[in-house]
Coordinates of C-alpha atoms and ligand atoms in Angstrom, one line a residue:
M4 CA -73.7 -56.7 206.1
N5 CA -75.3 -53.6 207.6
Y6 CA -73.3 -50.7 206.3
S7 CA -74.7 -48.3 208.8
E8 CA -72.8 -50.2 211.5
L9 CA -69.6 -49.0 209.9
A10 CA -70.4 -45.5 211.2
P11 CA -69.6 -44.7 214.9
A12 CA -72.5 -45.2 217.3
Y13 CA -72.7 -41.4 217.8
I14 CA -73.3 -40.9 214.1
R15 CA -75.9 -43.7 214.0
A16 CA -77.7 -42.0 216.9
I17 CA -78.3 -38.8 215.0
A18 CA -81.9 -38.0 214.1
P19 CA -81.8 -36.5 210.6
Y20 CA -82.8 -32.8 210.3
Q21 CA -86.4 -32.4 209.0
P22 CA -86.6 -29.6 206.5
G23 CA -89.8 -27.8 205.5
K24 CA -91.6 -29.5 202.7
P25 CA -90.5 -28.0 199.3
I26 CA -93.3 -26.5 197.1
S27 CA -92.2 -28.7 194.2
E28 CA -92.7 -31.9 196.3
L29 CA -96.3 -30.9 197.2
E30 CA -97.0 -29.9 193.6
R31 CA -96.0 -33.4 192.5
E32 CA -98.0 -35.1 195.2
L33 CA -101.2 -33.1 194.8
G34 CA -101.0 -32.0 191.2
I35 CA -101.9 -28.5 192.2
T36 CA -100.2 -25.1 191.8
G37 CA -100.4 -21.8 193.7
I38 CA -99.0 -23.4 196.8
V39 CA -98.0 -21.1 199.7
K40 CA -94.9 -22.2 201.7
L41 CA -94.7 -20.8 205.1
A42 CA -92.5 -23.5 206.5
S43 CA -88.9 -22.4 206.5
N44 CA -88.8 -18.8 207.7
E45 CA -87.8 -17.5 204.3
N46 CA -88.2 -13.9 203.0
P47 CA -91.5 -13.6 201.1
L48 CA -90.2 -10.4 199.4
G49 CA -87.4 -12.4 197.8
C50 CA -84.0 -10.6 197.9
S51 CA -82.5 -7.2 197.0
P52 CA -82.4 -6.3 193.3
L53 CA -78.8 -5.3 194.0
A54 CA -78.0 -8.9 195.0
V55 CA -79.8 -10.1 191.8
S56 CA -77.5 -7.9 189.6
A57 CA -74.4 -9.0 191.5
M58 CA -75.3 -12.6 190.9
H59 CA -75.8 -12.1 187.2
E60 CA -72.4 -10.4 187.1
A61 CA -70.7 -13.2 189.2
I62 CA -72.0 -15.9 186.9
K63 CA -69.7 -14.7 184.2
T64 CA -66.7 -16.0 186.1
I65 CA -68.3 -19.1 187.4
A66 CA -65.6 -21.3 185.8
L67 CA -63.2 -19.9 188.4
Y68 CA -63.0 -21.1 192.0
P69 CA -64.3 -18.5 194.5
D70 CA -62.0 -16.4 196.7
G71 CA -61.4 -19.0 199.5
N72 CA -60.7 -16.1 201.9
G73 CA -63.8 -14.2 200.9
F74 CA -62.0 -10.9 200.9
E75 CA -64.7 -8.7 199.5
L76 CA -67.4 -10.0 201.8
K77 CA -65.2 -9.8 204.8
D78 CA -64.3 -6.3 203.8
A79 CA -68.0 -5.3 203.5
L80 CA -68.8 -6.9 206.9
S81 CA -65.7 -5.3 208.4
R82 CA -66.7 -1.8 207.2
R83 CA -70.3 -2.3 208.4
Y84 CA -69.6 -3.7 211.8
G85 CA -66.1 -2.6 212.6
V86 CA -64.7 -6.1 213.0
E87 CA -61.2 -7.0 211.7
H88 CA -61.0 -9.5 208.8
S89 CA -59.1 -11.9 211.2
S90 CA -62.2 -12.0 213.4
I91 CA -64.6 -13.0 210.6
V92 CA -65.5 -16.6 209.5
L93 CA -67.7 -17.0 206.4
G94 CA -69.9 -20.0 206.0
N95 CA -72.3 -22.0 203.8
G96 CA -75.2 -20.5 205.6
S97 CA -75.0 -19.8 209.3
N98 CA -75.6 -23.6 209.7
D99 CA -72.0 -23.9 208.7
M100 CA -70.9 -21.6 211.6
L101 CA -72.6 -23.9 214.1
E102 CA -70.9 -26.9 212.7
L103 CA -67.5 -25.2 212.4
A104 CA -67.7 -24.2 216.1
A105 CA -68.5 -27.8 217.0
R106 CA -65.8 -29.2 214.7
A107 CA -63.2 -26.8 215.9
F108 CA -63.8 -27.0 219.6
L109 CA -65.5 -30.3 220.5
T110 CA -64.1 -33.8 220.4
V111 CA -65.6 -37.2 221.4
G112 CA -67.2 -36.9 224.9
D113 CA -67.1 -33.1 225.2
K114 CA -70.2 -31.4 226.3
A115 CA -72.3 -28.7 224.6
V116 CA -75.1 -27.0 226.4
Y117 CA -78.3 -25.7 224.7
S118 CA -81.9 -25.2 225.6
D119 CA -84.9 -27.5 225.2
H120 CA -86.9 -26.4 222.1
A121 CA -83.7 -24.7 220.7
F122 CA -82.7 -24.8 217.1
A123 CA -82.3 -28.4 215.9
V124 CA -78.8 -28.0 214.5
Y125 CA -77.2 -27.6 217.9
P126 CA -77.7 -31.2 218.9
L127 CA -76.9 -32.3 215.3
A128 CA -73.6 -30.4 215.1
T129 CA -72.7 -31.6 218.6
Q130 CA -73.4 -35.3 217.9
A131 CA -71.7 -35.3 214.5
V132 CA -68.3 -34.8 216.3
G133 CA -69.1 -37.3 219.1
G134 CA -69.9 -34.5 221.5
I135 CA -72.6 -34.9 224.2
G136 CA -75.5 -32.5 224.2
V137 CA -76.9 -31.2 227.5
S138 CA -80.4 -29.9 226.9
V139 CA -81.6 -27.6 229.6
P140 CA -85.3 -27.3 230.4
A141 CA -86.9 -24.1 229.1
I142 CA -88.9 -21.5 230.9
N143 CA -92.1 -20.6 229.0
F144 CA -90.4 -22.1 225.9
G145 CA -87.5 -19.7 226.2
H146 CA -83.9 -20.3 227.3
D147 CA -83.3 -20.4 231.1
L148 CA -79.9 -18.7 231.1
K149 CA -79.3 -19.3 234.8
A150 CA -79.9 -23.0 234.5
M151 CA -77.8 -23.1 231.3
L152 CA -74.9 -21.4 233.2
K153 CA -75.2 -23.9 236.0
A154 CA -75.3 -26.8 233.5
A155 CA -72.3 -25.5 231.6
I156 CA -70.2 -25.2 234.7
E157 CA -71.3 -28.5 236.2
H158 CA -70.7 -30.4 233.0
K159 CA -67.5 -28.6 232.2
A160 CA -69.0 -27.8 228.8
K161 CA -66.8 -26.6 226.0
L162 CA -69.7 -24.8 224.1
V163 CA -73.0 -23.2 224.9
F164 CA -75.4 -22.5 222.0
I165 CA -77.9 -19.7 222.5
A166 CA -80.4 -18.7 219.9
N167 CA -81.7 -15.1 220.1
P168 CA -84.4 -15.1 218.9
N169 CA -84.9 -18.8 219.1
N170 CA -86.4 -20.9 216.3
P171 CA -89.0 -22.4 216.5
T172 CA -90.3 -20.7 219.7
G173 CA -89.5 -17.1 218.7
T174 CA -88.4 -16.3 222.3
F175 CA -86.0 -13.4 223.0
L176 CA -83.3 -12.8 225.6
N177 CA -82.6 -9.3 226.5
E178 CA -79.2 -7.6 226.5
A179 CA -78.9 -7.5 230.4
D180 CA -79.5 -11.2 230.8
L181 CA -77.1 -12.2 228.0
L182 CA -74.4 -9.9 229.5
E183 CA -75.0 -11.4 232.9
L184 CA -74.4 -14.9 231.5
M185 CA -71.3 -13.8 229.7
R186 CA -69.8 -12.2 232.8
A187 CA -70.6 -15.3 234.9
L188 CA -69.3 -17.9 232.5
P189 CA -65.7 -19.1 232.8
P190 CA -63.7 -17.7 229.9
E191 CA -62.8 -21.2 228.7
I192 CA -66.4 -22.0 227.8
L193 CA -67.3 -20.7 224.4
V194 CA -70.7 -19.2 223.6
V195 CA -72.2 -19.4 220.2
L196 CA -74.8 -16.6 220.1
D197 CA -76.9 -17.5 217.1
E198 CA -78.5 -14.3 215.8
A199 CA -80.1 -15.6 212.6
Y200 CA -83.2 -13.5 213.1
N201 CA -81.4 -10.4 214.5
E202 CA -82.7 -8.1 211.8
Y203 CA -86.3 -8.8 212.8
L204 CA -85.9 -7.5 216.4
P205 CA -88.1 -4.5 217.3
V206 CA -86.1 -1.3 217.6
D207 CA -86.5 -1.2 221.4
K208 CA -85.1 -4.7 221.8
R209 CA -82.0 -4.3 219.6
Y210 CA -78.6 -4.6 221.2
D211 CA -75.0 -4.4 219.8
S212 CA -73.5 -7.8 220.6
V213 CA -70.5 -7.0 218.3
V214 CA -69.0 -4.6 220.9
W215 CA -69.1 -7.4 223.4
L216 CA -66.4 -9.2 221.5
R217 CA -63.9 -6.8 223.0
E218 CA -64.9 -7.9 226.5
F219 CA -65.6 -11.6 225.8
P220 CA -63.0 -13.5 223.7
N221 CA -65.1 -16.6 224.3
L222 CA -68.1 -15.2 222.3
I223 CA -68.9 -16.3 218.8
I224 CA -71.7 -14.3 217.1
S225 CA -73.4 -16.2 214.2
R226 CA -75.5 -14.5 211.6
T227 CA -77.0 -15.2 208.2
F228 CA -78.0 -13.8 204.8
S229 CA -80.8 -16.4 204.6
K230 CA -83.5 -14.6 206.5
A231 CA -83.9 -10.8 206.3
Y232 CA -81.6 -10.6 203.3
G233 CA -83.6 -13.3 201.5
L234 CA -80.7 -15.4 200.2
A235 CA -81.5 -18.7 201.8
G236 CA -81.0 -20.7 198.6
L237 CA -77.5 -19.3 198.1
R238 CA -76.3 -20.5 201.6
V239 CA -74.2 -17.7 203.1
G240 CA -73.6 -16.8 206.7
Y241 CA -70.9 -15.5 208.9
A242 CA -69.5 -15.4 212.4
F243 CA -67.6 -12.8 214.4
A244 CA -65.2 -14.1 217.1
H245 CA -61.8 -13.5 218.7
A246 CA -59.1 -13.9 216.0
Q247 CA -57.8 -17.1 217.7
V248 CA -61.3 -18.6 217.8
A249 CA -62.0 -17.5 214.2
D250 CA -58.6 -19.0 213.2
M251 CA -59.6 -22.4 214.6
M252 CA -63.0 -22.3 212.8
N253 CA -61.3 -21.4 209.6
R254 CA -58.9 -24.3 209.8
V255 CA -61.8 -26.8 209.7
R256 CA -63.9 -25.2 207.1
Q257 CA -63.8 -26.3 203.5
P258 CA -61.4 -24.0 201.5
F259 CA -64.3 -22.9 199.2
N260 CA -67.3 -23.2 201.5
V261 CA -69.0 -20.0 200.2
N262 CA -69.4 -20.0 196.4
S263 CA -68.6 -17.0 194.3
V264 CA -72.2 -16.1 193.4
A265 CA -73.1 -16.2 197.1
Q266 CA -70.2 -14.0 198.1
A267 CA -71.0 -11.4 195.4
A268 CA -74.7 -11.4 196.3
A269 CA -74.0 -11.0 200.0
V270 CA -71.8 -8.0 199.4
A271 CA -74.5 -6.3 197.4
A272 CA -77.3 -7.3 199.8
L273 CA -75.4 -5.8 202.7
Q274 CA -75.5 -2.4 201.0
D275 CA -79.3 -2.5 200.5
T276 CA -80.5 -1.3 203.8
E277 CA -83.8 -0.2 202.3
F278 CA -84.6 -3.8 201.3
V279 CA -84.0 -4.9 204.9
R280 CA -86.1 -2.0 206.2
Q281 CA -89.0 -3.1 203.9
T282 CA -88.6 -6.7 205.0
F283 CA -88.8 -5.6 208.6
A284 CA -91.9 -3.5 208.1
M285 CA -93.6 -6.2 206.1
N286 CA -92.8 -8.8 208.8
L287 CA -94.2 -6.5 211.5
S288 CA -97.6 -6.1 209.8
G289 CA -97.7 -9.7 208.7
M290 CA -96.9 -10.9 212.3
K291 CA -99.9 -8.7 213.5
Q292 CA -102.1 -10.1 210.8
I293 CA -101.2 -13.7 211.8
V294 CA -101.4 -13.4 215.5
D295 CA -104.7 -11.4 215.3
G296 CA -106.0 -14.2 213.1
L297 CA -104.8 -16.9 215.5
T298 CA -106.4 -15.0 218.4
A299 CA -109.7 -14.7 216.5
L300 CA -109.6 -18.5 216.1
G301 CA -109.1 -18.9 219.8
L302 CA -105.6 -20.4 219.4
E303 CA -102.7 -19.9 221.8
Y304 CA -99.4 -18.7 220.3
I305 CA -95.9 -17.9 221.7
P306 CA -95.2 -14.2 221.1
S307 CA -92.4 -14.2 218.6
F308 CA -89.4 -11.9 217.8
G309 CA -88.6 -13.7 214.5
N310 CA -90.3 -14.0 211.1
F311 CA -92.5 -16.9 212.3
V312 CA -94.8 -17.8 215.1
S313 CA -95.7 -21.1 216.8
F314 CA -99.2 -21.9 217.8
R315 CA -100.8 -24.6 219.8
I316 CA -103.4 -26.8 218.1
E317 CA -105.0 -30.1 218.9
D318 CA -104.3 -32.8 216.5
A319 CA -101.4 -30.8 215.0
M320 CA -100.4 -33.5 212.4
R321 CA -103.9 -33.8 211.1
I322 CA -104.2 -30.0 210.8
Y323 CA -100.8 -29.9 209.1
R324 CA -102.0 -32.5 206.5
S325 CA -105.3 -30.6 205.9
L326 CA -103.4 -27.4 205.4
L327 CA -101.2 -29.2 202.8
Q328 CA -104.4 -30.3 201.0
A329 CA -105.4 -26.7 200.9
G330 CA -102.0 -25.8 199.4
V331 CA -100.4 -24.3 202.5
I332 CA -97.2 -25.7 203.9
V333 CA -96.4 -24.9 207.6
R334 CA -94.0 -26.7 209.9
P335 CA -94.9 -29.4 212.4
I336 CA -92.5 -29.1 215.4
A337 CA -93.0 -32.4 217.2
N338 CA -89.2 -33.0 216.8
Y339 CA -88.8 -29.9 219.1
D340 CA -90.7 -31.7 221.8
M341 CA -93.8 -29.6 220.8
P342 CA -96.1 -32.2 219.3
D343 CA -99.2 -30.0 219.8
W344 CA -97.8 -27.0 218.0
L345 CA -97.3 -25.9 214.4
R346 CA -95.0 -23.1 213.3
V347 CA -96.0 -20.7 210.5
S348 CA -93.6 -18.3 208.8
I349 CA -94.8 -14.8 208.1
G350 CA -95.6 -14.4 204.4
L351 CA -97.0 -11.7 202.2
K352 CA -100.4 -10.3 203.1
T353 CA -102.2 -12.6 200.6
E354 CA -100.2 -15.7 201.8
N355 CA -101.1 -15.0 205.4
E356 CA -104.7 -14.6 204.4
K357 CA -104.6 -17.9 202.6
F358 CA -103.1 -19.6 205.6
L359 CA -105.6 -18.2 208.0
S360 CA -108.6 -19.0 205.9
A361 CA -107.3 -22.6 205.3
L362 CA -106.8 -22.9 209.0
Q363 CA -110.3 -21.7 209.8
Q364 CA -111.7 -24.1 207.3
T365 CA -109.7 -27.0 208.7
L366 CA -110.8 -26.2 212.2
G367 CA -114.4 -26.2 211.0
E368 CA -114.0 -29.7 209.5
K369 CA -113.3 -31.3 212.9
Ligands
LIG22 C1 -81.9 -20.2 214.8 C2 -81.3 -20.5 213.5 N1 -80.0 -20.5 213.3 C3 -79.4 -20.8 212.2 C4 -80.2 -21.2 211.1 C5 -79.5 -21.6 209.8 O1 -79.8 -20.9 208.7 P1 -78.8 -20.7 207.5 O2 -77.9 -21.9 207.5 O3 -79.7 -20.7 206.3 O4 -78.1 -19.4 207.8 C6 -81.6 -21.2 211.2 C7 -82.4 -21.6 210.0 O5 -83.6 -21.8 210.1 C8 -82.2 -20.9 212.4 O6 -83.5 -20.9 212.6

């Protein structure tokens, strides 16, 4: 008997998510240390010391279940962003937000619209509930909002996923274009605006999507503590939405989806604005270092608004493997329909140097 056939066809059709290669795995394979991982858009500065202290404190009560309602974290978010507790959903990473939106609002046969080259979890979350993904061709690797609007209306979509900035392309949508989409979209189509990399936006590109919630009850804003706050391993994210939308998402989430250590760390991390400022500054200089290096090597890249950049390279898989041999892990993105591209996350100055010199050497080996 083939047990996979017990699963519905739409589950069998799911292509598994391909995470970045863990350092420990490459260490085991090559028997080397000092590996640099620039493959998962993590924060090379680590996390706030305030979060570390909060985690130590929280461990003392680890025998107890977490607060299933996440009061303290909701309160901290509420005070920071001026959103009512009833409009906040907490998640096991912001990945959870994407899945909760799909679980709450899609059923078998319902359509969700997203862009080509958009974050891989949108199709995964859609397919996991039997929904049908409509992937809209991109313009210059970025979302084509007009085409997405048209597709959403034509297909009577229930959900539209928008990543701003998008991973893995790093492309950015400005405030005016997002607002134009929101105004044109029928109110019964929900929009998940995924702002996982929001804190990396340059000052002149920042926008306050939270105030849009008053005008657009069909808007779900998804954010994370995994990136600029450096808490990827803890898994904590959140969403802001109309109270009725948040209520539906909360009904399908696991009662204790955010663990107590994560809740405590996130509350503390939110207070440490200095850490986020340092992260931003380091990312800015690291991004320059990497794109200057790519340019010097004659490589094309997509200007990025996140903490990573994708560059075009012939024989991408061979280059990926050579970089692994040199102890540098980057991310192949063939699964994003970009087989000639690799994505590198911005690291510390020394890590970026190691990546660039390994890349230069690899190119010389051709
Ligand atoms: C665009 C985007 N959204 C959401 C996520 C999910 O991250 P997390 O679940 O760690 O919050 C990622 C992670 O890489 C991402 O790139």
